[in-house]
mmCIF file of C-alpha atoms in Angstrom:
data_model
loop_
_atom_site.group_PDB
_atom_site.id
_atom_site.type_symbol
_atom_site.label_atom_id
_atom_site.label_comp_id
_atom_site.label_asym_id
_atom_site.label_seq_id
_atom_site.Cartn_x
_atom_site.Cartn_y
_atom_site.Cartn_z
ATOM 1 C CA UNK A 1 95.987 121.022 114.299
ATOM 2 C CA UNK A 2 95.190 118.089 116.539
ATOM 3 C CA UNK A 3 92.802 120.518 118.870
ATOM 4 C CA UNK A 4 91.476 121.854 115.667
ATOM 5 C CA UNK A 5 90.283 118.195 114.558
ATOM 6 C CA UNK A 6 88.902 117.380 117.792
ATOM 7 C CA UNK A 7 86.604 120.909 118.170
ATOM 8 C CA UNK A 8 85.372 120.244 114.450
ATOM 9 C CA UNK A 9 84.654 116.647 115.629
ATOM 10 C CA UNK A 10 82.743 118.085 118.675
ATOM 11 C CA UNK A 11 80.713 120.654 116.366
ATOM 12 C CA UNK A 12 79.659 117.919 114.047
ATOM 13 C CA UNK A 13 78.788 115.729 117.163
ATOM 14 C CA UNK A 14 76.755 118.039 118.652
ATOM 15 C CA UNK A 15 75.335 119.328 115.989
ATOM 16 C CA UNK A 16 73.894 115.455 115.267
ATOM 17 C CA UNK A 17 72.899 115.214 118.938
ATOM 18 C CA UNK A 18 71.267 118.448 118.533
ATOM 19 C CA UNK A 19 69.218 117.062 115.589
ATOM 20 C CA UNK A 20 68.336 113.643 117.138
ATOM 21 C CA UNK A 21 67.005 115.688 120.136
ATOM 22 C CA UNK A 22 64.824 117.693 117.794
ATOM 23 C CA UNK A 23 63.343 114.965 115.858
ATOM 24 C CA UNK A 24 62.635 113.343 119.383
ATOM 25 C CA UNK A 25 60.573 116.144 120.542
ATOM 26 C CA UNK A 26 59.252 117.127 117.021
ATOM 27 C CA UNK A 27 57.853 113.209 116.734
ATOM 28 C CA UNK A 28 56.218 113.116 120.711
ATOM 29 C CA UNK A 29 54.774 116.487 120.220
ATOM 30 C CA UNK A 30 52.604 115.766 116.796
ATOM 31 C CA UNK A 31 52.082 112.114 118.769
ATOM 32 C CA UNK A 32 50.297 114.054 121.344
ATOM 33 C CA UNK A 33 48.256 115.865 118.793
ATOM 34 C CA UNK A 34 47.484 112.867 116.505
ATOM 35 C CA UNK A 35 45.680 111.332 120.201
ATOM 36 C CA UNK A 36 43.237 113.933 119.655
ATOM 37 C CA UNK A 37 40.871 112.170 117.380
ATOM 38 C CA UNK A 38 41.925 108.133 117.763
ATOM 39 C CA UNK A 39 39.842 104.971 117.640
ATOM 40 C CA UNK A 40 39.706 102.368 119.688
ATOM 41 C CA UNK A 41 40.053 98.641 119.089
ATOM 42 C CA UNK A 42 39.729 96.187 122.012
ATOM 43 C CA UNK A 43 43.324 97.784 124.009
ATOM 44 C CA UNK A 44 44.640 99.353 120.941
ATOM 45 C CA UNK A 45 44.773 102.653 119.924
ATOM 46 C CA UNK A 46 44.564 104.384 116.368
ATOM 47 C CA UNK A 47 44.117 107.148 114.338
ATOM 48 C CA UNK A 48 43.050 108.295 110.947
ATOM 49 C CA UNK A 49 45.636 110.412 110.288
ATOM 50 C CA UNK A 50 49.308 109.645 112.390
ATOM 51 C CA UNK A 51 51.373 113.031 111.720
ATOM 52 C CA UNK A 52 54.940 111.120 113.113
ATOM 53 C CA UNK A 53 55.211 109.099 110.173
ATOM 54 C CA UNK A 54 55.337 112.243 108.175
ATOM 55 C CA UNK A 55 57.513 113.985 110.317
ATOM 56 C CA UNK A 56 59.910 110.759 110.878
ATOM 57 C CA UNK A 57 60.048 110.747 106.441
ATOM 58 C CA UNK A 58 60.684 113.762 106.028
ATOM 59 C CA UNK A 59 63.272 114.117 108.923
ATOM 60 C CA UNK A 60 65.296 110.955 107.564
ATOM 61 C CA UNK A 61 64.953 112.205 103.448
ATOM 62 C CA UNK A 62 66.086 116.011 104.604
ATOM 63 C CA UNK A 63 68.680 115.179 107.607
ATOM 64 C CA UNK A 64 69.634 111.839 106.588
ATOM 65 C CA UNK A 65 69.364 108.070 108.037
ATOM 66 C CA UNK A 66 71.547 108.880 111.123
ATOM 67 C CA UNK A 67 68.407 110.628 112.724
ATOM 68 C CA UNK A 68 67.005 107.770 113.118
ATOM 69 C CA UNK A 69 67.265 107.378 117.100
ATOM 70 C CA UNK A 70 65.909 110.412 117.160
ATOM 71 C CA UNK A 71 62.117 108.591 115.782
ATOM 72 C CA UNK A 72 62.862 105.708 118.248
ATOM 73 C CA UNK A 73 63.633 108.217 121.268
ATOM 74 C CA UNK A 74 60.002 109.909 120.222
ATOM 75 C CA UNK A 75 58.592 106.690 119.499
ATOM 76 C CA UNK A 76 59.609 105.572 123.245
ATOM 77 C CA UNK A 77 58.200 108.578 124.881
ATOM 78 C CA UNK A 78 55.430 108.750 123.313
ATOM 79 C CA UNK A 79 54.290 104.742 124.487
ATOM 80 C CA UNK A 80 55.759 106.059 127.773
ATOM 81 C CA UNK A 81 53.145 108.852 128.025
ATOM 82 C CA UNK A 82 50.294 106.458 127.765
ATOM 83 C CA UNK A 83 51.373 104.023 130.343
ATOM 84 C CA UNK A 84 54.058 101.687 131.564
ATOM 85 C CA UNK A 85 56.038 99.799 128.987
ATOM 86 C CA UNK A 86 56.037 96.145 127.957
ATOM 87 C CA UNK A 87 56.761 93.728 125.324
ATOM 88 C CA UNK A 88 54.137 94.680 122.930
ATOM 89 C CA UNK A 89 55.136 98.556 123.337
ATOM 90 C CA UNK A 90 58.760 97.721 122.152
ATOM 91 C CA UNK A 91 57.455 96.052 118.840
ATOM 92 C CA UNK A 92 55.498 99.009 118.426
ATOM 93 C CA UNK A 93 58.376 101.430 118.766
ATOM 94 C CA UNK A 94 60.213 99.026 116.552
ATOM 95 C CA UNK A 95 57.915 99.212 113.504
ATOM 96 C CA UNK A 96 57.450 102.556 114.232
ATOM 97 C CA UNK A 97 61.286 103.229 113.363
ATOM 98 C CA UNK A 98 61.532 100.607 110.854
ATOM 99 C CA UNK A 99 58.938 101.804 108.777
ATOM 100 C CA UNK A 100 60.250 105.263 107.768
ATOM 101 C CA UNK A 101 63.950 103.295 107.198
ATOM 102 C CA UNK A 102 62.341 101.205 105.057
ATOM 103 C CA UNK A 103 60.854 103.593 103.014
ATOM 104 C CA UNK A 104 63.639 105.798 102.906
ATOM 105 C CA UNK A 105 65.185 102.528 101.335
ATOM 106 C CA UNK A 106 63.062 101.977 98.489
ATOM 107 C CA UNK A 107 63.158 105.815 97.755
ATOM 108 C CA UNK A 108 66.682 106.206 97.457
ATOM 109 C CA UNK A 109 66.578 102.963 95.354
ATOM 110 C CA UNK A 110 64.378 105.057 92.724
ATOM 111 C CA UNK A 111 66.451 107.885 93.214
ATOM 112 C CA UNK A 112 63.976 110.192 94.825
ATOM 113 C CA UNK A 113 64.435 114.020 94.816
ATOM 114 C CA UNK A 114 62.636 115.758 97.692
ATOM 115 C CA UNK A 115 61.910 118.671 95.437
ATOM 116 C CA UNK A 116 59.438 116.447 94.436
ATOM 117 C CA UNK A 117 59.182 118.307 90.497
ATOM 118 C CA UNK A 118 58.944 114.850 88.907
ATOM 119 C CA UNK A 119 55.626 112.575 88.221
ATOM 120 C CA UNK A 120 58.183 109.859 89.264
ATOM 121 C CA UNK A 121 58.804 111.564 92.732
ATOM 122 C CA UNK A 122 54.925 111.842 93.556
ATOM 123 C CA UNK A 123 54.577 108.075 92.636
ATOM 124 C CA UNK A 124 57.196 106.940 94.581
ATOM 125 C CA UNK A 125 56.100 108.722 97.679
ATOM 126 C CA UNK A 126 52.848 107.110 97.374
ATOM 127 C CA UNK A 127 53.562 103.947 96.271
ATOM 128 C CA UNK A 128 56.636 103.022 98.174
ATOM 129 C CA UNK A 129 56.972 105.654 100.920
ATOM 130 C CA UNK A 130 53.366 105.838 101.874
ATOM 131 C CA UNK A 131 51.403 102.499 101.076
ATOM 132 C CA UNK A 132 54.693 100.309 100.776
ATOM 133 C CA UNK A 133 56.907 101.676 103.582
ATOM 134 C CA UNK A 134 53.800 101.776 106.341
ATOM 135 C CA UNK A 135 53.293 98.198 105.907
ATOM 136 C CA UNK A 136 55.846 97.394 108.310
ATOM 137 C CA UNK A 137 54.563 99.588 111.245
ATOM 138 C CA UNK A 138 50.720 98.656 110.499
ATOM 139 C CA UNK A 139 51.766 94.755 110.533
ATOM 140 C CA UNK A 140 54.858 94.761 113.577
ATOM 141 C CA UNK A 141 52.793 97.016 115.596
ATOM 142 C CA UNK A 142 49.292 95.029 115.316
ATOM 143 C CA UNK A 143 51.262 91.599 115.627
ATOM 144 C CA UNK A 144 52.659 93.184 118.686
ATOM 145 C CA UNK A 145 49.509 93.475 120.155
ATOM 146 C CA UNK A 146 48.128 90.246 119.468
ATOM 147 C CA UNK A 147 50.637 88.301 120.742
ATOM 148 C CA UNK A 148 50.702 90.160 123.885
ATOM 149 C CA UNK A 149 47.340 89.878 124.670
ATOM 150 C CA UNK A 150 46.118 93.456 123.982
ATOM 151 C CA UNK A 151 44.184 92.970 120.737
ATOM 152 C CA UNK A 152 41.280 90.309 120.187
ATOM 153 C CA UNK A 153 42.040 87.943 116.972
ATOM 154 C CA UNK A 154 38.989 89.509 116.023
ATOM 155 C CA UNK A 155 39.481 92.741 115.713
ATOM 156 C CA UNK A 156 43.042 92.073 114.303
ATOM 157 C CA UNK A 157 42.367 92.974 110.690
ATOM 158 C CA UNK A 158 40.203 96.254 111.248
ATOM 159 C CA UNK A 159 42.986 97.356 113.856
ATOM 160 C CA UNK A 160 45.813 96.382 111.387
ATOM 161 C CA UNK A 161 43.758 98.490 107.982
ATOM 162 C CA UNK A 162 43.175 101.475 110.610
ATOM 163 C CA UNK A 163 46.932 101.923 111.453
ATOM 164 C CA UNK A 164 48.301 101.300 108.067
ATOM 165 C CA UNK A 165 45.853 103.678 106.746
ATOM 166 C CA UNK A 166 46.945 106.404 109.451
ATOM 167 C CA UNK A 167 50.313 105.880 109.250
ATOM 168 C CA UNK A 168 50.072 106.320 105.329
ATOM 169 C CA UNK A 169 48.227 109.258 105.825
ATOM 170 C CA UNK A 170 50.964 110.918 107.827
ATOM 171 C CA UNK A 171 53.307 109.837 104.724
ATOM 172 C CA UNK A 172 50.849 111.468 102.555
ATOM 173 C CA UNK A 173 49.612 114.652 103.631
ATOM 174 C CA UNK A 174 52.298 115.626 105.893
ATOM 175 C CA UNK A 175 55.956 114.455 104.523
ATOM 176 C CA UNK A 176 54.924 116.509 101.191
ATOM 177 C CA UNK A 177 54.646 120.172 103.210
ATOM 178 C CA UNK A 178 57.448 119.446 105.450
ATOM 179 C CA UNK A 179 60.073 118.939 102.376
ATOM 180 C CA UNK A 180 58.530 122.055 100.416
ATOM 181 C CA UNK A 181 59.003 123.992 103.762
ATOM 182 C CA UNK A 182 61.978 125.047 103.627
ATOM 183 C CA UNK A 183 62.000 125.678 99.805
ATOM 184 C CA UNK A 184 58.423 127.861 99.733
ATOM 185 C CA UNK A 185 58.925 131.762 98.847
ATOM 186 C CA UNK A 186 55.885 133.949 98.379
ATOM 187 C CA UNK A 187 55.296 134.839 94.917
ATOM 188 C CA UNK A 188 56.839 138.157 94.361
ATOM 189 C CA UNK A 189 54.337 139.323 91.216
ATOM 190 C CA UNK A 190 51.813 141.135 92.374
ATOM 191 C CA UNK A 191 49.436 140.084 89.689
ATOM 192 C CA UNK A 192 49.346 136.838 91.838
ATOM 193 C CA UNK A 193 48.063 137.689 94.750
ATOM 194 C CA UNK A 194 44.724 138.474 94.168
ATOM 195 C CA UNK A 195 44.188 134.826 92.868
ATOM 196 C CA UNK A 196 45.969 133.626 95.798
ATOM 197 C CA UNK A 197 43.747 135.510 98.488
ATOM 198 C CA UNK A 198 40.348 133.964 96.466
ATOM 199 C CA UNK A 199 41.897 130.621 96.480
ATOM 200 C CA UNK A 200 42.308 130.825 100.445
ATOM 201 C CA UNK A 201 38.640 132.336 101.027
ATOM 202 C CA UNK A 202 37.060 129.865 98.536
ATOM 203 C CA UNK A 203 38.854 127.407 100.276
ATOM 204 C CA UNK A 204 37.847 128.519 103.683
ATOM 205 C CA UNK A 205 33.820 128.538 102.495
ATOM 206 C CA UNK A 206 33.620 125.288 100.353
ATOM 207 C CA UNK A 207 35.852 123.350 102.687
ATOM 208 C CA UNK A 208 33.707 123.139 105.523
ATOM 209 C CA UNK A 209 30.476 123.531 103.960
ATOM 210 C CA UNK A 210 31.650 120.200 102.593
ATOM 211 C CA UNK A 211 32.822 118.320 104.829
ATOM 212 C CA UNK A 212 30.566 119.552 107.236
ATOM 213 C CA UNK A 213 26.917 119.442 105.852
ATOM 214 C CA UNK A 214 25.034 116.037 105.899
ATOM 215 C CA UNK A 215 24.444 115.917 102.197
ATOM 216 C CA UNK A 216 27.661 114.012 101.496
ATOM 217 C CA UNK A 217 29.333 117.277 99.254
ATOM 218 C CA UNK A 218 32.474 116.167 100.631
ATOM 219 C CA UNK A 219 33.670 115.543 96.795
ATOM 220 C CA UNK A 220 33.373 119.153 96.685
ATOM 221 C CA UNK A 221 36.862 119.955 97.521
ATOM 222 C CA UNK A 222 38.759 118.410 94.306
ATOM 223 C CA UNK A 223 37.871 121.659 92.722
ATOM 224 C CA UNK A 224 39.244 123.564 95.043
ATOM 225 C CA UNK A 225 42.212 121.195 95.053
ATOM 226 C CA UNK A 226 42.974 121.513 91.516
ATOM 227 C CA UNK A 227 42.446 125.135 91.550
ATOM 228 C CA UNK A 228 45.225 124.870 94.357
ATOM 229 C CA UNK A 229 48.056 122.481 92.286
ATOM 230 C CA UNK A 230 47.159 123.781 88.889
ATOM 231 C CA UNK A 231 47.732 126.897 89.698
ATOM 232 C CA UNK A 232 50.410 127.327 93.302
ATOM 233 C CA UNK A 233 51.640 123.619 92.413
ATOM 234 C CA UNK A 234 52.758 121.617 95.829
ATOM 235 C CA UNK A 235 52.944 124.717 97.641
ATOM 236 C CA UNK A 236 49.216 125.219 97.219
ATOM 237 C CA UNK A 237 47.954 122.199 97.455
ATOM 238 C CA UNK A 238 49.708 120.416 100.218
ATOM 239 C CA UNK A 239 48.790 122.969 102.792
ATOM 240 C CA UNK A 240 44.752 122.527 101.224
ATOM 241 C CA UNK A 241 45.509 118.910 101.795
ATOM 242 C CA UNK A 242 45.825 119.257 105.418
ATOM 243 C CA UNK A 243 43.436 121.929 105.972
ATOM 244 C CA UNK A 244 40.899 119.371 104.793
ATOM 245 C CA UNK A 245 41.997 116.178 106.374
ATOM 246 C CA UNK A 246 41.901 117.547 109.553
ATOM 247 C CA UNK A 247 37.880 118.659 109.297
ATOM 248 C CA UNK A 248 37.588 115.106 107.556
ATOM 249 C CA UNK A 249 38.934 113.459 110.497
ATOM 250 C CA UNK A 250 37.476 115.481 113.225
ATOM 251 C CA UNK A 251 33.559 115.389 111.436
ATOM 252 C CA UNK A 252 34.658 111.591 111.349
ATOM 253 C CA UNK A 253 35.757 110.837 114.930
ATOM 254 C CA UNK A 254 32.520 112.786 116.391
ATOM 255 C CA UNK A 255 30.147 111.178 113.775
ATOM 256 C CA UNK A 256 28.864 114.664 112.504
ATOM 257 C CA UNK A 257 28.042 115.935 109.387
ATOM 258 C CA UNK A 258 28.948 113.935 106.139
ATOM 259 C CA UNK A 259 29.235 110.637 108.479
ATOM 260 C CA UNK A 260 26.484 110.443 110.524
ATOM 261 C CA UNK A 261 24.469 107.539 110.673
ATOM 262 C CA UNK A 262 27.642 105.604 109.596
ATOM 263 C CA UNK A 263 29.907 102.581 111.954
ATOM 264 C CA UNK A 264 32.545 103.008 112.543
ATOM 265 C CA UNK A 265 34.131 101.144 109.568
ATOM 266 C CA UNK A 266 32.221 102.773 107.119
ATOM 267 C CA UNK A 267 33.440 106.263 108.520
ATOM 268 C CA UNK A 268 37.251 104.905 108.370
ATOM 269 C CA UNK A 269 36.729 103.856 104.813
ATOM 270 C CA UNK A 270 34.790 106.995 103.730
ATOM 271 C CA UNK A 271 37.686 109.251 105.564
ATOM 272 C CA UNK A 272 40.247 107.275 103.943
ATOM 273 C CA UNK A 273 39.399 107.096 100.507
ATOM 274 C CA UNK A 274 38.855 110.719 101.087
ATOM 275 C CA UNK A 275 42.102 111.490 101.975
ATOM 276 C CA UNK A 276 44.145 109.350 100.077
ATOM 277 C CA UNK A 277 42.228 110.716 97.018
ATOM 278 C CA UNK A 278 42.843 114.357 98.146
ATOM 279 C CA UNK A 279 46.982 113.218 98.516
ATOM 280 C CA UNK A 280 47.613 111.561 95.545
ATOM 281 C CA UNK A 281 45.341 114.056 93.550
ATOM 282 C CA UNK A 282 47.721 116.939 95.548
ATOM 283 C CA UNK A 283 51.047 115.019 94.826
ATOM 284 C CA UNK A 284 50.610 113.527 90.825
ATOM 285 C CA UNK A 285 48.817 116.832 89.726
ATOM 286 C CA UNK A 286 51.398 119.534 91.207
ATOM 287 C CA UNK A 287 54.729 117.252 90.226
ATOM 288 C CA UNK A 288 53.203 116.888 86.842
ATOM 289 C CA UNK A 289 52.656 121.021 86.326
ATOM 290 C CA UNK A 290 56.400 121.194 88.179
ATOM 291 C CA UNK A 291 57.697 118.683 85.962
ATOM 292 C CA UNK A 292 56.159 120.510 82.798
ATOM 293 C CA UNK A 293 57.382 123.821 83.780
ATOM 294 C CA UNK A 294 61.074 123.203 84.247
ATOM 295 C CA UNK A 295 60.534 121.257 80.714
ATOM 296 C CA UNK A 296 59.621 124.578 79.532
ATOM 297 C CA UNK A 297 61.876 126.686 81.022
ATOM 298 C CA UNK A 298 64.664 124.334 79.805
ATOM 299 C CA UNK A 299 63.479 124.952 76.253
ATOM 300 C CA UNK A 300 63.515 128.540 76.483
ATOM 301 C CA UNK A 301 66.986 128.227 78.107
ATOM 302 C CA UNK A 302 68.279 126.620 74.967
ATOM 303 C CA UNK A 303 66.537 128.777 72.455
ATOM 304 C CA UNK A 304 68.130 131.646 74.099
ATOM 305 C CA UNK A 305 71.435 130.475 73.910
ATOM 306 C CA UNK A 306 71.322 128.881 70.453
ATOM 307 C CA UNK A 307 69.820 132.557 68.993
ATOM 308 C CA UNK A 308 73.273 133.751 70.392
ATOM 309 C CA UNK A 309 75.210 131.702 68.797
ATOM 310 C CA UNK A 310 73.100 131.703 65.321
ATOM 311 C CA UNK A 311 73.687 135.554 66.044
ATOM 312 C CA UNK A 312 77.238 135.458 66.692
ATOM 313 C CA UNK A 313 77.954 133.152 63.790
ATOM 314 C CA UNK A 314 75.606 135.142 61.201
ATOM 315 C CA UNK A 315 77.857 137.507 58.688
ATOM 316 C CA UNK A 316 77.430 141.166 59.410
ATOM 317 C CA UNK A 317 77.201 144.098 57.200
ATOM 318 C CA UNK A 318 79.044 147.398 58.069
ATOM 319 C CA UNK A 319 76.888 149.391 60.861
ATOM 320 C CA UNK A 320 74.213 146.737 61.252
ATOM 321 C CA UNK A 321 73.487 144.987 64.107
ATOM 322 C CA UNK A 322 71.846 144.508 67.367
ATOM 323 C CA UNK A 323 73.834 148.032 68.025
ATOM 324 C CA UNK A 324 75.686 149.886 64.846
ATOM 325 C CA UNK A 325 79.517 149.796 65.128
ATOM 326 C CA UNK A 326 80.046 147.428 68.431
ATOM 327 C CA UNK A 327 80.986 144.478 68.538
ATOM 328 C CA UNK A 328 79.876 141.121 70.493
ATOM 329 C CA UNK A 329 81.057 141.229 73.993
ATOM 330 C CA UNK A 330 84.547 139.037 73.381
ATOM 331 C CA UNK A 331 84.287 137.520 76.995
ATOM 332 C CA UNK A 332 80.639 135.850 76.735
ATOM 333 C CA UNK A 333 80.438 136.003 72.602
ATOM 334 C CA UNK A 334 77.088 137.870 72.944
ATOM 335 C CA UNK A 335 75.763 140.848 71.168
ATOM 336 C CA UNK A 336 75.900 143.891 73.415
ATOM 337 C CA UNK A 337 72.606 144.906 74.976
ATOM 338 C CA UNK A 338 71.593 141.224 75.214
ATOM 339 C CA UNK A 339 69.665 139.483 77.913
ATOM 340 C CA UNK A 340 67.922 136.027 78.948
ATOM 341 C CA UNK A 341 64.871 135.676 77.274
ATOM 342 C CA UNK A 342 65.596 137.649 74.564
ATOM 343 C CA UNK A 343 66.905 136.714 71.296
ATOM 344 C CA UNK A 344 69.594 139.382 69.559
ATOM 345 C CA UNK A 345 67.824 141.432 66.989
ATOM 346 C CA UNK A 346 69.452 142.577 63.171
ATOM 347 C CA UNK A 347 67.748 144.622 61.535
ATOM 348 C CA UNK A 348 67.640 144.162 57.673
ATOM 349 C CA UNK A 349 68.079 147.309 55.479
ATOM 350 C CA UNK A 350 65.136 148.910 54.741
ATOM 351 C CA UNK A 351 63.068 147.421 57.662
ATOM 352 C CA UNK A 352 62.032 148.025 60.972
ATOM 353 C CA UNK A 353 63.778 145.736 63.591
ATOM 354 C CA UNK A 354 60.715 144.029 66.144
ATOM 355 C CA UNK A 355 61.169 142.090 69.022
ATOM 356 C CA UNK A 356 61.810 138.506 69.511
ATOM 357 C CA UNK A 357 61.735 136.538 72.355
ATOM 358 C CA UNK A 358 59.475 135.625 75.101
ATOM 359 C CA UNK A 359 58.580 138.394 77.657
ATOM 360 C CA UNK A 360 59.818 136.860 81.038
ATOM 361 C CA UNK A 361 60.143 133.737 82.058
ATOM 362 C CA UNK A 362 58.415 131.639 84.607
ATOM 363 C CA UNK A 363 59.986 129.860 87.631
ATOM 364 C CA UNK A 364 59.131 125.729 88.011
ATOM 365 C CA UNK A 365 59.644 125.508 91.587
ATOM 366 C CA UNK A 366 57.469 128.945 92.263
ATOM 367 C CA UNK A 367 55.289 127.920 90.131
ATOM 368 C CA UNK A 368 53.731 131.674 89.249
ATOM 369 C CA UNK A 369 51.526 130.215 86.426
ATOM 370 C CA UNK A 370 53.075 133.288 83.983
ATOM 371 C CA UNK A 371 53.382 133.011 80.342
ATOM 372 C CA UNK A 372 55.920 130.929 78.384
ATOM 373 C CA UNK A 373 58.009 132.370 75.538
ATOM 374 C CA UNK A 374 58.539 130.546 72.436
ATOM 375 C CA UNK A 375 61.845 129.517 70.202
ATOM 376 C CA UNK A 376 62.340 132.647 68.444
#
């Protein structure tokens, strides 16, 4: 018994080392990638969109808080890659773990579900995870700086707006696909695929074209966007979220296409309001379909059951019936021949018994866009 303890202790312990370790290397690897388009301010170094803060979320709202060394090991290595550590580096690794602790705070204080298929979810995660909970890196990390000499008092409040905007961003475009990851399942109806293959080449034109082309069509996307939640829900849209944030950023970095001729801070703001538009339009407008479809399906849930019991309850003639001369099943009190979706038919005398019922029923969290069925 005692050796039996101790091995389950040792499972459990490694698994939680095992998960620390992955967060670690998860959080330096999309570090390295966020470097590839930064801006520069005086010593310090930011960027539009900062994927760890997304990962860090999402790895403390799926695996729980005791991951947390794992975003401060990542954190650490990540400073550590760009040069030899000081004082100002350790207040940036601190805010850089505090941040996603704090959010996970205030969004288990609103009692957040990461299946995000509430309006409240998608407002929390903006308000709180994203713009709230990145406060605290944006603001520890910047101070950090300027009291060790690396950042200009100048240049303190566009450095401080550039990181909390890019660590928001990670909150808002990446956290969202990472907790719908492991939930996604390709829509089995065939009927839905040829919609989904012209979403993803429309997507693949327009995108570009407007991010791309100097005549400022970068607006052009929302359409494509809301084609994507309206129709796939959070598992369309968040991936067209990305998709399009990264051309933003890169046109914006290299001063290209819809952002040439712009400074620097206009091109920050432009990509920002951009992108936080695109996220919040993603989030809001998916939960709220979500959030009306598993209202729906709820309703046809209960008009199902309550035609079984108005069925069950009903006085019956002689050989009438759903089927003449049986019975309700005894065990579930439902007419034989019954199924969800599908209210119990009797026939009247002299008439012709029809259908009732809805025709299938559609899944909230696939979000197939089929038809509804109706109280019978």
């Amino acid at each position: 018994m005692v050796r039996t303890e101790e091995s389950r202790r040792a499972g459990r312990l490694s698994v939680a080392l095992l998960r620390i370790l992955g967060v670690t290397a998860v959080y330096w690897g999309a570090g390295r990638l966020g470097l590839l388009k930064q801006v520069t301010f005086g010593e310090a170094v930011v960027t539009p969109l900062w994927p760890p803060t997304g990962i860090a979320l999402a790895a403390l709202l799926r695996l729980g808080p005791g991951v947390w060394p794992g975003v401060t090991l990542g954190a650490l290595a990540f400073v550590r890659t760009l040069g030899p550590l000081n004082t100002a580096d350790i207040g940036i690794v601190a805010g850089n773990t505090l941040a996603p602790l704090c959010a996970l705070l205030m969004l288990r204080k609103v009692a957040f579900r990461t299946q995000l298929d509430r309006l409240r979810d998608g407002v929390a995660l903006v308000f709180l995870g994203a713009l709230g909970g990145m406060l605290v890196s944006a603001t520890v990390g910047t101070a950090s700086l300027l009291l060790g000499g690396r950042l200009p008092a100048d240049d303190w409040w566009p450095t401080w707006s550039a990181w909390w905007a890019g660590d928001a961003m990670g909150v808002l475009v990446v956290t969202p696909l990472l907790l719908i990851l492991p939930r996604f399942r390709p829509p089995w109806n065939t009927r839905r695929w040829p919609e989904a293959v012209a979403l993803v080449v429309v997507a693949a034109v327009v995108t570009p074209v407007a991010v791309m082309s100097p005549l400022s069509m970068l607006y052009l996307i929302f359409p494509v966007l809301i084609w994507a939640a309206l129709r796939f829900e959070l598992a369309g849209s968040a991936p067209y979220v990305l998709f399009a944030s990264v051309l933003a950023i890169s046109e914006a970095t290299d001063s290209v296409g819809a952002f040439e001729g712009h400074t620097l801070v206009e091109r920050m703001i432009s990509l920002q309001v951009l992108n936080g538009s695109a996220a919040l339009t993603s989030l809001l407008l998916a939960a709220i379909v979500t959030e009306q479809a598993n209202v729906r399906l709820k309703i046809q849930e209960a008009c199902d059951d309550l035609a079984a019991v108005v069925w069950r309850l009903a006085p019956k003639e002689p050989g009438t019936g759903p089927v003449a001369g049986r019975a309700p099943d005894p065990a579930s009190g439902r007419a034989p021949g019954w199924a969800p979706g599908r209210a119990p038919e009797k026939p009247r005398p002299g008439t012709t018994s029809g259908r009732s019922g809805p025709e299938g029923r559609r899944s909230g969290a696939e979000g197939n866009g089929e038809e509804d069925g109706s109280c019978p």
